[in-house]
Coordinates of C-alpha atoms in Angstrom, one line a residue:
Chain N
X297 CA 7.1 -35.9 39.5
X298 CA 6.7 -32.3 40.8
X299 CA 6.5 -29.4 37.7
X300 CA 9.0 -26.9 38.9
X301 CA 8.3 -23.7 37.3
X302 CA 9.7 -19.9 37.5
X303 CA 8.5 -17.3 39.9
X304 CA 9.1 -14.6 41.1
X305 CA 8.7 -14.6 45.2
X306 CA 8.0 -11.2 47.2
X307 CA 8.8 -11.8 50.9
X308 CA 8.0 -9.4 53.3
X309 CA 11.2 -9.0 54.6
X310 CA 12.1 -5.4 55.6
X311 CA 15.6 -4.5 55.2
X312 CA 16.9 -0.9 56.8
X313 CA 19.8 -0.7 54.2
X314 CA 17.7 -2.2 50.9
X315 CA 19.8 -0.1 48.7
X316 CA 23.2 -1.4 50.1
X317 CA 21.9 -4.8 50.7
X318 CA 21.1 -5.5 47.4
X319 CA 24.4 -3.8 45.4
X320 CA 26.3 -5.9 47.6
X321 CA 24.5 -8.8 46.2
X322 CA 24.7 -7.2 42.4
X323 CA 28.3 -7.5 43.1
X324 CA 28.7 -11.1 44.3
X325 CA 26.9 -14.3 43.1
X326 CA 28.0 -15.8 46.3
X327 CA 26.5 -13.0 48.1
X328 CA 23.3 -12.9 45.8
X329 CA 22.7 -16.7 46.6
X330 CA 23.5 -16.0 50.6
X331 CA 20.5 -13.6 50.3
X332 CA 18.1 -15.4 48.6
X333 CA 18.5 -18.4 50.6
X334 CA 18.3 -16.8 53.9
X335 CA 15.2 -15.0 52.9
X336 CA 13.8 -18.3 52.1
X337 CA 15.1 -19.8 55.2
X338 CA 11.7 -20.3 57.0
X339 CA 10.4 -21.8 53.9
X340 CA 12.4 -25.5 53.9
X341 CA 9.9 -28.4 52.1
X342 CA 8.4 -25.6 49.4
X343 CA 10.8 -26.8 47.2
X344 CA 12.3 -23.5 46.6
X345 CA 15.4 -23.6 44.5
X346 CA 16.5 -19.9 44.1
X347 CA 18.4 -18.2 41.6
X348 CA 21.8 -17.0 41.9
X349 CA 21.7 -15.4 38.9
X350 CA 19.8 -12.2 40.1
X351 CA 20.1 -10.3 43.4
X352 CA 17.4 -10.0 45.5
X353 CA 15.5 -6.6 44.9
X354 CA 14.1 -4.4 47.8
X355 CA 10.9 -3.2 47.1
X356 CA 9.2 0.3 48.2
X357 CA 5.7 0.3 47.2
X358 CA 3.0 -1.6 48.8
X359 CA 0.4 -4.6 46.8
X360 CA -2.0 -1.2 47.1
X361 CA 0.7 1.1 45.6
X362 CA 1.4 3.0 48.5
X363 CA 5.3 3.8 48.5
X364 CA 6.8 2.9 51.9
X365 CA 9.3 5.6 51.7
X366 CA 9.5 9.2 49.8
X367 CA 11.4 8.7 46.6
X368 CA 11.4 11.8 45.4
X369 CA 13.4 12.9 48.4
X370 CA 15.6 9.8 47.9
X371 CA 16.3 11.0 44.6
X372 CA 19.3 13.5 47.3
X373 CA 21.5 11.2 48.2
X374 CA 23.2 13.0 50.8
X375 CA 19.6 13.5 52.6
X376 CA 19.2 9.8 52.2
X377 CA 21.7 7.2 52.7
X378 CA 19.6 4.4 52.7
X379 CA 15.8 3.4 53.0
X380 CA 14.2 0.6 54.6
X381 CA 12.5 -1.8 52.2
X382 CA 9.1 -2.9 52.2
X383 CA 9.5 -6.4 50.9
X384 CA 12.0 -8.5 48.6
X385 CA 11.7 -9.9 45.3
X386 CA 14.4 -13.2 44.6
X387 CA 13.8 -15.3 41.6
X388 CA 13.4 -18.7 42.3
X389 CA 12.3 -22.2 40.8
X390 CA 9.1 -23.7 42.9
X391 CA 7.1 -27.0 43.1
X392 CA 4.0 -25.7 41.4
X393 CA 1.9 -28.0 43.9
X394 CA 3.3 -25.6 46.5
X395 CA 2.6 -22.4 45.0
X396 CA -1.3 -22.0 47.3
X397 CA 0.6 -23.2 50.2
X398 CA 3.3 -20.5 49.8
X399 CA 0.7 -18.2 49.4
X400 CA -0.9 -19.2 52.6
X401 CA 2.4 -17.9 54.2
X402 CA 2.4 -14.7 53.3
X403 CA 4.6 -15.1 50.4
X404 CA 3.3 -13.1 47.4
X405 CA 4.1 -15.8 44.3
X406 CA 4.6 -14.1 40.7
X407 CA 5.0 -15.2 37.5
X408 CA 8.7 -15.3 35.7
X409 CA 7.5 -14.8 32.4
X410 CA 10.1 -15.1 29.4
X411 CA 10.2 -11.7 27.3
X412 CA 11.4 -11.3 23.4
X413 CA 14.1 -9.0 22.8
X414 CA 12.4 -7.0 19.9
X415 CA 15.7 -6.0 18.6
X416 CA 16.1 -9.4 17.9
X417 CA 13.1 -9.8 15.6
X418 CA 13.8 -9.0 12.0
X419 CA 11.8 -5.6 12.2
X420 CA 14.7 -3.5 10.7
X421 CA 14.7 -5.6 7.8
X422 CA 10.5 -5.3 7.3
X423 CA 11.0 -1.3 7.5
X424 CA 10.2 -1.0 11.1
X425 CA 12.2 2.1 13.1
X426 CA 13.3 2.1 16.3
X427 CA 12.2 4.8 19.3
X428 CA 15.0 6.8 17.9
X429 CA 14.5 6.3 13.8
X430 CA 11.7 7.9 11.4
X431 CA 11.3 5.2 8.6
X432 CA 12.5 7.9 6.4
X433 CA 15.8 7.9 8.2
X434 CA 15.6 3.8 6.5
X435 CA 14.9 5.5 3.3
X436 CA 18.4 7.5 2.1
X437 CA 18.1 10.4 -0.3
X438 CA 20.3 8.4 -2.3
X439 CA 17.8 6.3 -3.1
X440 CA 18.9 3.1 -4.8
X441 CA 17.1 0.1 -7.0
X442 CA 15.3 -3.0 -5.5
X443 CA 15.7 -5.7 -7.5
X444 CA 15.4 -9.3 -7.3
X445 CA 15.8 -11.2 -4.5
X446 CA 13.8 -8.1 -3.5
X447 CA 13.6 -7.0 0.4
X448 CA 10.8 -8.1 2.6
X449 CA 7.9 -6.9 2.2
X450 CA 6.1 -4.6 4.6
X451 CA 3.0 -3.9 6.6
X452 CA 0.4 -1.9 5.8
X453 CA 1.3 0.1 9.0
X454 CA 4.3 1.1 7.7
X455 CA 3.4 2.7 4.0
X456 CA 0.7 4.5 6.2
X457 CA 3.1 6.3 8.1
X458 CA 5.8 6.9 5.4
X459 CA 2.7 8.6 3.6
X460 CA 1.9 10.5 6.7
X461 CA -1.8 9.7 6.5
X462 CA -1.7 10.4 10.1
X463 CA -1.8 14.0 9.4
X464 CA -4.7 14.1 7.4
X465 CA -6.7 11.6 9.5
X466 CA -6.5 13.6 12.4
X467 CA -8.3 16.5 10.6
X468 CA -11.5 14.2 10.1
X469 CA -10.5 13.2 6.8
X470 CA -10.0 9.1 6.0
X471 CA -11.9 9.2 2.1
X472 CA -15.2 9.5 3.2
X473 CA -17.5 10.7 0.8
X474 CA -14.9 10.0 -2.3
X475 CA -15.5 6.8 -4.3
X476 CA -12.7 5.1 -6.8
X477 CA -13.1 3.0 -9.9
X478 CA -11.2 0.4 -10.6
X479 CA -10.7 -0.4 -14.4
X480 CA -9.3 -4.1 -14.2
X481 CA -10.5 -7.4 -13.8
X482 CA -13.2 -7.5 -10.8
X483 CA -12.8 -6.4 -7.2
X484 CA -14.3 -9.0 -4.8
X485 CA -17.1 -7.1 -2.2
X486 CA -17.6 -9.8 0.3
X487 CA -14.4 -7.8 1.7
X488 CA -14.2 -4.3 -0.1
X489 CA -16.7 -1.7 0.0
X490 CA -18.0 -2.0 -3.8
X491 CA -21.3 0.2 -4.0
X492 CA -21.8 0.3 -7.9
X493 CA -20.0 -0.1 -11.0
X494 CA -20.8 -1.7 -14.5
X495 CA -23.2 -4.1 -14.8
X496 CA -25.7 -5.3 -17.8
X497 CA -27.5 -8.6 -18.3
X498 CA -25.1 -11.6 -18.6
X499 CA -22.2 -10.3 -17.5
X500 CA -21.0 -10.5 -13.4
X501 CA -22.4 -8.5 -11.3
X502 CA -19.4 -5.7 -9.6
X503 CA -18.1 -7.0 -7.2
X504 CA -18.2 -10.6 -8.1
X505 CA -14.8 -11.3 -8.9
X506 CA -12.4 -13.6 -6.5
X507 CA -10.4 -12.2 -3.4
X508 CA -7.1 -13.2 -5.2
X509 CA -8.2 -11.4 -8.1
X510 CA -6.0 -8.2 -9.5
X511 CA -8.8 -5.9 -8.8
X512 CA -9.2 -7.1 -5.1
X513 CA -5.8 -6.1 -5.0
X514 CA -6.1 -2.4 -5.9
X515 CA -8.8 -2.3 -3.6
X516 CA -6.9 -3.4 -0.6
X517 CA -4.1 -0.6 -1.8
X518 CA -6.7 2.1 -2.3
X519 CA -7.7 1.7 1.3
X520 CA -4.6 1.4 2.7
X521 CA -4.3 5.9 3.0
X522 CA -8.5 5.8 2.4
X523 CA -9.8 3.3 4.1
X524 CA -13.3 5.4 4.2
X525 CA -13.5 5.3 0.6
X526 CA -15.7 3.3 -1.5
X527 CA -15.6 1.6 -4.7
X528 CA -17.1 1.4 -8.0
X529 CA -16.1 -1.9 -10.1
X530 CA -15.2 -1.8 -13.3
X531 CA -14.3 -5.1 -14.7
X532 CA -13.0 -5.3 -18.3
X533 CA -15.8 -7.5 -19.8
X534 CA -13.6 -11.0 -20.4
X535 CA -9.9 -10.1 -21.3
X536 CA -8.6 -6.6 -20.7
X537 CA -8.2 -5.1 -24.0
X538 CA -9.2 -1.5 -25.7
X539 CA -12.7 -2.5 -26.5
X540 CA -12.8 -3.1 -22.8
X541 CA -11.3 -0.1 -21.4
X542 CA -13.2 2.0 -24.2
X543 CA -16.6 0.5 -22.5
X544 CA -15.8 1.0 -18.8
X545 CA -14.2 4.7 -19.3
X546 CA -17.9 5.3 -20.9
X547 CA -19.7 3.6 -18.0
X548 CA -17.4 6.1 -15.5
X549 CA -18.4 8.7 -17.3
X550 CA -21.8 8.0 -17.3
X551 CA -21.3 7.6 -13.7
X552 CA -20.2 10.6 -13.5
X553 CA -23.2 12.5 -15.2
X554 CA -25.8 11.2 -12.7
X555 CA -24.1 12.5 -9.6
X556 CA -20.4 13.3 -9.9
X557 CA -19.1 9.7 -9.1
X558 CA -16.2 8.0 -9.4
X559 CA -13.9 10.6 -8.6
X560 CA -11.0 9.4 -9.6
X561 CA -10.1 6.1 -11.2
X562 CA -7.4 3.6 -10.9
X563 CA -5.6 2.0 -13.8
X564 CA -3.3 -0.8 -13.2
X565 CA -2.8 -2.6 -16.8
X566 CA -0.9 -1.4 -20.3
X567 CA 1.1 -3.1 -22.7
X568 CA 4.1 -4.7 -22.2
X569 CA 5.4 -4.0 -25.7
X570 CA 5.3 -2.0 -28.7
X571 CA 4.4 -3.3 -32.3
X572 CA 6.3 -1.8 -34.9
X573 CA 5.6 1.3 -35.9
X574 CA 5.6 1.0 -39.6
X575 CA 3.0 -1.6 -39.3
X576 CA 0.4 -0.9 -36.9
X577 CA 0.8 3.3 -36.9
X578 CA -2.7 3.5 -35.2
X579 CA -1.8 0.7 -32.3
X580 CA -2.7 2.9 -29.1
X581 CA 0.7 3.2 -28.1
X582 CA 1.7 4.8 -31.2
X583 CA -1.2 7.2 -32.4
X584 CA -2.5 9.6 -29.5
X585 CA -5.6 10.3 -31.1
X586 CA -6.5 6.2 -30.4
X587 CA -10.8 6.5 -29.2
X588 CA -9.0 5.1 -25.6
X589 CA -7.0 7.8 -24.9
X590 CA -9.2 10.2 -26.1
X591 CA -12.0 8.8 -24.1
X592 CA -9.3 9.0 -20.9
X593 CA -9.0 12.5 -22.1
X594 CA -12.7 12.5 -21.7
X595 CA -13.2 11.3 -18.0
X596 CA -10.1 13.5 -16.9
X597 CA -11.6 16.7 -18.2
X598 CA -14.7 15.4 -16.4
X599 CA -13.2 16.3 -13.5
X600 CA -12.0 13.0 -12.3
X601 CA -7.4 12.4 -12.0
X602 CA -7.1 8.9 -13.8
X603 CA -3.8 7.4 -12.1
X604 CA -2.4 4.9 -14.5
X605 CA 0.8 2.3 -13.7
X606 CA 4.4 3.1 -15.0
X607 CA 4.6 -0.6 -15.8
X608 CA 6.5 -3.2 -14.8
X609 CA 9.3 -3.3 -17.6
X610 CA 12.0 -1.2 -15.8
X611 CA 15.8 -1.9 -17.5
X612 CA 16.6 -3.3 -14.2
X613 CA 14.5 -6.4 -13.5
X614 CA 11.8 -6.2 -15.8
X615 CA 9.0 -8.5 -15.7
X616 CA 9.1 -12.1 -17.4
X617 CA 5.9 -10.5 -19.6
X618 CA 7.5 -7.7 -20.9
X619 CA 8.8 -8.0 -24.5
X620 CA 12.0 -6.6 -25.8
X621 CA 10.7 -3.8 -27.7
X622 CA 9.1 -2.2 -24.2
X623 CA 11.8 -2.7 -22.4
X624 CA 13.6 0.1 -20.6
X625 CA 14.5 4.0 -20.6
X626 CA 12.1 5.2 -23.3
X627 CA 10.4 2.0 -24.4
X628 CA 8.3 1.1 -21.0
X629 CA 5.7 3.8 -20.5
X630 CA 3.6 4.1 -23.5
X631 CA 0.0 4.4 -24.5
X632 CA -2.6 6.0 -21.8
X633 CA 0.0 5.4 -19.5
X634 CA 2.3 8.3 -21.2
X635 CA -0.8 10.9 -21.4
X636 CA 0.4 14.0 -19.9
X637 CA -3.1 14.7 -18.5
X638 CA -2.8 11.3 -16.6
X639 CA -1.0 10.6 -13.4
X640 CA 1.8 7.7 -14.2
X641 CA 2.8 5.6 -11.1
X642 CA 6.3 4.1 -10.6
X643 CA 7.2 1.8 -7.7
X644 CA 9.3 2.5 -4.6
X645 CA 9.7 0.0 -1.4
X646 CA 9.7 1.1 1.8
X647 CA 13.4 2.2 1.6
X648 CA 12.7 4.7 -1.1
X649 CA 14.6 2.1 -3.3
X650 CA 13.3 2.4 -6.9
X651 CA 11.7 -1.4 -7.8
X652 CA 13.9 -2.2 -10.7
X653 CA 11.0 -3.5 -12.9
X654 CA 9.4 -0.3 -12.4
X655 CA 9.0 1.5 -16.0
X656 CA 11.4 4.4 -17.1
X657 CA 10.6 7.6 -19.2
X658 CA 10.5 9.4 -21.2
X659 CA 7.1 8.5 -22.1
X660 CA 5.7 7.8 -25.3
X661 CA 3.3 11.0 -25.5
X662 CA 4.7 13.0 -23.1
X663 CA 8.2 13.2 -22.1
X664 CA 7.7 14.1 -18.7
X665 CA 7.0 10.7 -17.5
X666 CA 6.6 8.7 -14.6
X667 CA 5.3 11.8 -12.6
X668 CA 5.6 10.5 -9.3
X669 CA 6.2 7.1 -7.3
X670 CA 4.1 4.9 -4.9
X671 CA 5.0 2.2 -2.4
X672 CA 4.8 -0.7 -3.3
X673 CA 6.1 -4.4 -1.9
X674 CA 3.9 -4.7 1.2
X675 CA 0.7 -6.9 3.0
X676 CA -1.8 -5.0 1.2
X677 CA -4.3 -8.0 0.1
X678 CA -2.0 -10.7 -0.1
X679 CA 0.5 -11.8 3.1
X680 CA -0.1 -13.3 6.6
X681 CA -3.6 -12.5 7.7
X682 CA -4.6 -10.3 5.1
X683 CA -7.9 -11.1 2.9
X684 CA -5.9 -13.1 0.2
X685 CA -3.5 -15.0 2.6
X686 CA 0.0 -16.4 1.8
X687 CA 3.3 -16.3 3.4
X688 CA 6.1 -13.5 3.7
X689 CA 6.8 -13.9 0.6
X690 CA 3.1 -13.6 -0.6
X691 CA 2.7 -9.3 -1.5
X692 CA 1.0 -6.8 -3.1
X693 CA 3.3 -6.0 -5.3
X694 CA 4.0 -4.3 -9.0
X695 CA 3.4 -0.9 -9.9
X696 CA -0.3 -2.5 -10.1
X697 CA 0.1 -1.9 -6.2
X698 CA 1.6 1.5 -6.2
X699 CA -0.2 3.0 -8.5
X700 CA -3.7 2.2 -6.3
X701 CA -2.2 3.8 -3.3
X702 CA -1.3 6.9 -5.1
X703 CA -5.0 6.7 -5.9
X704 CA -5.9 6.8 -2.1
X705 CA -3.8 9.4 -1.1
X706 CA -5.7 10.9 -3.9
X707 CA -9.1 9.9 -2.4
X708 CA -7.8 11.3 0.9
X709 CA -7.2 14.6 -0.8
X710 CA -10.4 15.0 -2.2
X711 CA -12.3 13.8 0.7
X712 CA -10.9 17.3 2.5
X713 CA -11.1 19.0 -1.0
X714 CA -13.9 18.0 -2.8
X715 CA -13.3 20.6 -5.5
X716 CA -9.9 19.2 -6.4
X717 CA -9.1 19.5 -10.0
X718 CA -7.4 17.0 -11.5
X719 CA -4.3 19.4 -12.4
X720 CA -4.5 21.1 -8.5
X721 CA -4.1 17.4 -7.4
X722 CA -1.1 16.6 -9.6
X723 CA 0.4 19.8 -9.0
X724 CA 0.2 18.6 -5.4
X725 CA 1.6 15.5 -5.6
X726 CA 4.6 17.0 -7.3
X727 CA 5.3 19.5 -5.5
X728 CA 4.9 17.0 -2.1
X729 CA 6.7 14.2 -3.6
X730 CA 10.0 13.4 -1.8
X731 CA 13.0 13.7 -4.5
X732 CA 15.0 10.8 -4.6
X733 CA 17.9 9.6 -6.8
X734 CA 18.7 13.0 -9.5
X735 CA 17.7 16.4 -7.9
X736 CA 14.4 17.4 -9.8
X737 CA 12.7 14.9 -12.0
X738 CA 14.4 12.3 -13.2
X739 CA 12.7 9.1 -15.6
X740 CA 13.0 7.0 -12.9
X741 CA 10.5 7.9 -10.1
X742 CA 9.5 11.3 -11.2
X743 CA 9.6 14.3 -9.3
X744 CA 9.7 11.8 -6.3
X745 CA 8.0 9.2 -3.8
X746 CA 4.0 11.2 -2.7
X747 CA 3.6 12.0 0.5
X748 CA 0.0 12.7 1.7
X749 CA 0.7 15.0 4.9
X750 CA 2.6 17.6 2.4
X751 CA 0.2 17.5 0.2
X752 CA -2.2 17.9 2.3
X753 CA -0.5 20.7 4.1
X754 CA 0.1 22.4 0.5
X755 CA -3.4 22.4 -0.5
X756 CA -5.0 23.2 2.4
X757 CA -2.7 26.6 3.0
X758 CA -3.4 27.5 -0.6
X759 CA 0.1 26.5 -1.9
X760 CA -1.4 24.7 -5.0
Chain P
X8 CA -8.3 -9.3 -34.7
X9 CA -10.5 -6.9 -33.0
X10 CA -10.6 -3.3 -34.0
X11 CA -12.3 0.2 -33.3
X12 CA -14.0 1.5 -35.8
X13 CA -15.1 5.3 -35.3
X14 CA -18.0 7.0 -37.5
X15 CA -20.2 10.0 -37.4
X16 CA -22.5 9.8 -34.7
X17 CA -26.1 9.4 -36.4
X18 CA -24.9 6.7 -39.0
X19 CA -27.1 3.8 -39.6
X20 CA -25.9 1.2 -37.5
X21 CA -27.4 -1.4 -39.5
X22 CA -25.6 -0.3 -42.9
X23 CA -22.5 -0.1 -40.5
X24 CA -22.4 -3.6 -40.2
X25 CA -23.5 -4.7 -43.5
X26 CA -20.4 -2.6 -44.7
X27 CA -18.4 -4.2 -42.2
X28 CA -19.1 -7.8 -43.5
X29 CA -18.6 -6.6 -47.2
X30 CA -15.4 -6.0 -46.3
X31 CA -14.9 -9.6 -44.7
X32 CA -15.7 -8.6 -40.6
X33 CA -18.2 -9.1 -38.0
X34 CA -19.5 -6.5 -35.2
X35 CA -18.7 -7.0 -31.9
X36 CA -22.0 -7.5 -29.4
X37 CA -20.9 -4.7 -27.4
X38 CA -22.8 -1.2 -27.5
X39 CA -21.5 1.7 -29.1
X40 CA -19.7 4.2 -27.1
X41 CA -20.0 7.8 -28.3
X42 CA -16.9 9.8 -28.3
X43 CA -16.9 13.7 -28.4
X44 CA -20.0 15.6 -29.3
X45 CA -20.0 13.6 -32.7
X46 CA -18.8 10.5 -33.1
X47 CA -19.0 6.4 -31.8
X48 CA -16.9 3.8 -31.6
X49 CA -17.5 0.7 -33.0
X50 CA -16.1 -2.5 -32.1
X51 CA -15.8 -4.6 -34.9
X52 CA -13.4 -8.4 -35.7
X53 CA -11.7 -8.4 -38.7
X54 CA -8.6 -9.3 -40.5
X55 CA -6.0 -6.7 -40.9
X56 CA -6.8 -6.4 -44.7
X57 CA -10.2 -6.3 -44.3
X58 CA -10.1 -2.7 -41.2
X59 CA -7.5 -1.2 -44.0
X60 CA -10.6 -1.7 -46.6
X61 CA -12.9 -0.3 -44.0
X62 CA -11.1 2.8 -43.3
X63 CA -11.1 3.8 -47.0
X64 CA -14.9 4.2 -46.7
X65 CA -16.4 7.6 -46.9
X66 CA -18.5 7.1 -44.1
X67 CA -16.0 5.7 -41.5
X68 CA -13.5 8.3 -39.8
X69 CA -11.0 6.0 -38.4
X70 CA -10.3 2.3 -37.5
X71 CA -7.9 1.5 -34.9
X72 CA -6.7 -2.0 -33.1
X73 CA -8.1 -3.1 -30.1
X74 CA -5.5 -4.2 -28.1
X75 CA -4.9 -6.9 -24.9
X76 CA -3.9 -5.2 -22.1
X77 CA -1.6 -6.6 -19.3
X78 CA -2.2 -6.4 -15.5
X79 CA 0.9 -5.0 -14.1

């Protein structure tokens, strides 16, 4: 049985009035078919069944791209009532046994290829703008919570442009030359750029940790505005606890005494609850003077911004983890997380939508708290094709994953200003972030969502 | 329950941890990690009882819990 299949034919079949020929066939079917089928008149036994869905189109320009006519003086009507055509264009179904004979006839035999409407895909709801749309016109002032069922997630593509790493990229600056620490549970190397971190005998070795681990995630997130930076691992030594943290904020600092490295570190863990006061005063999240905070203290007045997560126990949707007594406006964001010399990370998606789990101030130490908001809720190391894998519904996700891209814009900043003090960079970010919700700060998302390019912009005309 | 114990730097380990298991506890294997110009930290397992015993000492400055974390 012969394969029929779609083409497109071009005959050469000048026509003195193309222009008038073919709106007369735009106007009629009946007059459309007429066309086609006298143009394929000489070709009976191909097996040609044309189309009368689509008038015959007159073409002007030549297989070598020579135009048969002058257009631009075509463009004056009154000069040009009509043009002859160089050859016609019908759609048609043909035998595909025939095609090489057609072809042997003259007939110049093109594919009909199907196209995708990309207003049909879901794009608009992944955060995609049209030609016309900035993603920010997506993301209203108004701002808004995101809350479970939460929207899609997003690409990587898309926080990348909502941060406006573009501008700073294009001045030569991508986080070379700057390198992170991660403080969590392992970041895997086999895909991110580890070059150091803490080792000693019997432990793993940085970067050993698996590509779904929590540290692989920050990693992905860190790269996503500094994808030049590289990484130092830092993984708490068995389960994350003070002991832990107290250990690896030493090795950073240690780090940092040899030759000025990490520059800044990421911190994606806290507590998820507060003891009572009464009995456990000294717990971290109650007395500031705790050997952790002072030893974050420590590495901060070393030079190095320590960006720390809100937390994921927002009023809204809080976490299944978090316990009643950190719950909320006032309870959430505690311990090292509430430091005023640290930079505290809530969550925004890609709509500038507050993530409802995302902690609220005031802080526990300092009032003043979250200071700013990251995105979060994209394909960062999990998702379709990224490192981890999963489905659409498979993200990097929590303020774990904002905070870590706070911490590249970061990276991206000190890459073009390597003497960046950790208060210039703050004062950056705040002053850059884009207000959302309340005018001013609010204990929500802080002074706003960051934005690298203004940042950048800030710093670099000696705003900051 | 683990617990950080901090001391003046320059204190004899060894007498730190025989003090530590007087008062019912056992050190941690992890290093000390000096804080300020002056002082470690010690990481030390002990009952609650037994770090409030601790802290009374002359020679130890302050004990405080060490904590689990949660990855957000």
């Amino acid at each position: 049985m012969a394969t029929k299949v779609d083409v497109l034919l071009e005959l050469r079949a000048p026509a003195a009035d193309a222009f008038a020929m073919h709106e007369a066939a735009v106007e009629s079917e009946r007059e459309a078919f007429r066309q086609s089928e006298q143009l394929v008149a000489d070709l009976a036994g191909f097996g040609i069944e044309v189309s009368n869905e689509y008038a015959p189109v007159p073409m002007f320009t030549t297989q070598e791209g020579t135009f048969s006519v002058d257009l631009e003086a075509f463009a004056i009507p009154e000069q040009n009532a009509d043009v002859p055509s160089q050859s016609i264009v019908i759609a048609a179904e043909v035998d595909r046994a025939a095609i090489p004979d057609l072809q042997g006839r003259g007939v110049i035999v093109w594919p009909n290829s199907p196209l995708v409407l990309f207003s049909s895909c879901s794009c608009a709801a992944e955060g995609v703008a049209t030609d016309d749309e900035h993603l920010f016109d997506l993301a209203p002032s108004a701002g808004g919570i995101d809350c479970r069922p939460f929207r899609p997630a997003v690409s990587r593509a898309t926080i990348r442009a909502l941060l406006g790493v573009d501008r700073v990229w294009r001045d030569g600056f991508r986080g070379q030359n700057v390198v992170v620490g991660i403080i969590d549970e392992g970041v895997n190397d086999t895909v991110y750029p580890v070059i150091g971190g803490f080792s000693r005998p019997n432990s793993p070795r940085p970067g050993s940790a698996p590509i779904t681990s929590h540290g692989s995630m920050c990693a992905a997130d860190v790269l996503v505005a500094a994808p030049a930076a590289k990484l130092y691992d830092y993984p708490f030594l068995g389960h994350p606890n003070s002991g832990g943290a107290l250990t690896m904020f030493q090795a950073v600092l240690d780090h940092r005494r040899i030759d000025g490295t990490p520059h800044l570190t990421n911190n994606s863990y806290g507590f998820v609850g507060r003891p009572p006061k009464n009995e456990m005063p000294n717990h971290e999240v109650w007395d500031p003077n705790h050997p952790v905070h002072r030893k974050v203290r420590e590495v901060v007045a070393s030079g190095a911004p320590a960006f720390f997560a809100a937390g994921n126990c927002g009023e809204d949707c809080p976490s299944s983890k978090c316990h009643v007594s950190g719950i909320g406006p006032g309870n959430s964001i505690h311990a090292s997380n509430s430091l005023q010399e640290v930079i505290t990370v809530a969550a925004v998606n890609s709509r500038h939508q507050r993530i409802g789990y995302s902690s609220q101030g005031p802080g526990g130490f300092f009032n003043q708290k979250p200071d700013i908001a990251a995105y979060s809720h994209f394909f960062g190391n999990f998702g379709p094709g990224r490192p981890a894998g999963g489905d659409a519904t498979s993200f990097d996700n929590g303020t774990s994953a904002a905070t870590p891209v706070a911490v590249g814009v970061g990276a991206l900043l000190m890459s073009a200003f390597p003497d960046l003090t950790p208060p210039r960079m703050k004062a950056a970010m705040i002053q850059s972030a884009i207000n959302i919700g309340q005018p001013g700060f609010d204990h929500e998302t802080g002074f706003g969502v960051m934005n690298a390019a203004v940042a950048y912009n800030l710093i670099r005309n000696g705003a900051v | 329950m683990r617990w950080l114990v901090t001391v003046k730097r320059g204190v004899d380990l060894g007498a730190l941890a025989a003090l530590v298991e007087s008062a019912g506890g056992s050190s941690a294997a992890a290093d000390p990690i000096p804080l300020g110009d002056d002082e470690i930290v010690v990481e030390i397992e002990a009952t609650k009882e037994a770090a409030q015993r601790l802290a009374r000492d002359a020679s130890v400055i302050s004990v405080h819990p060490s904590s689990d974390y949660t990855l957000y």
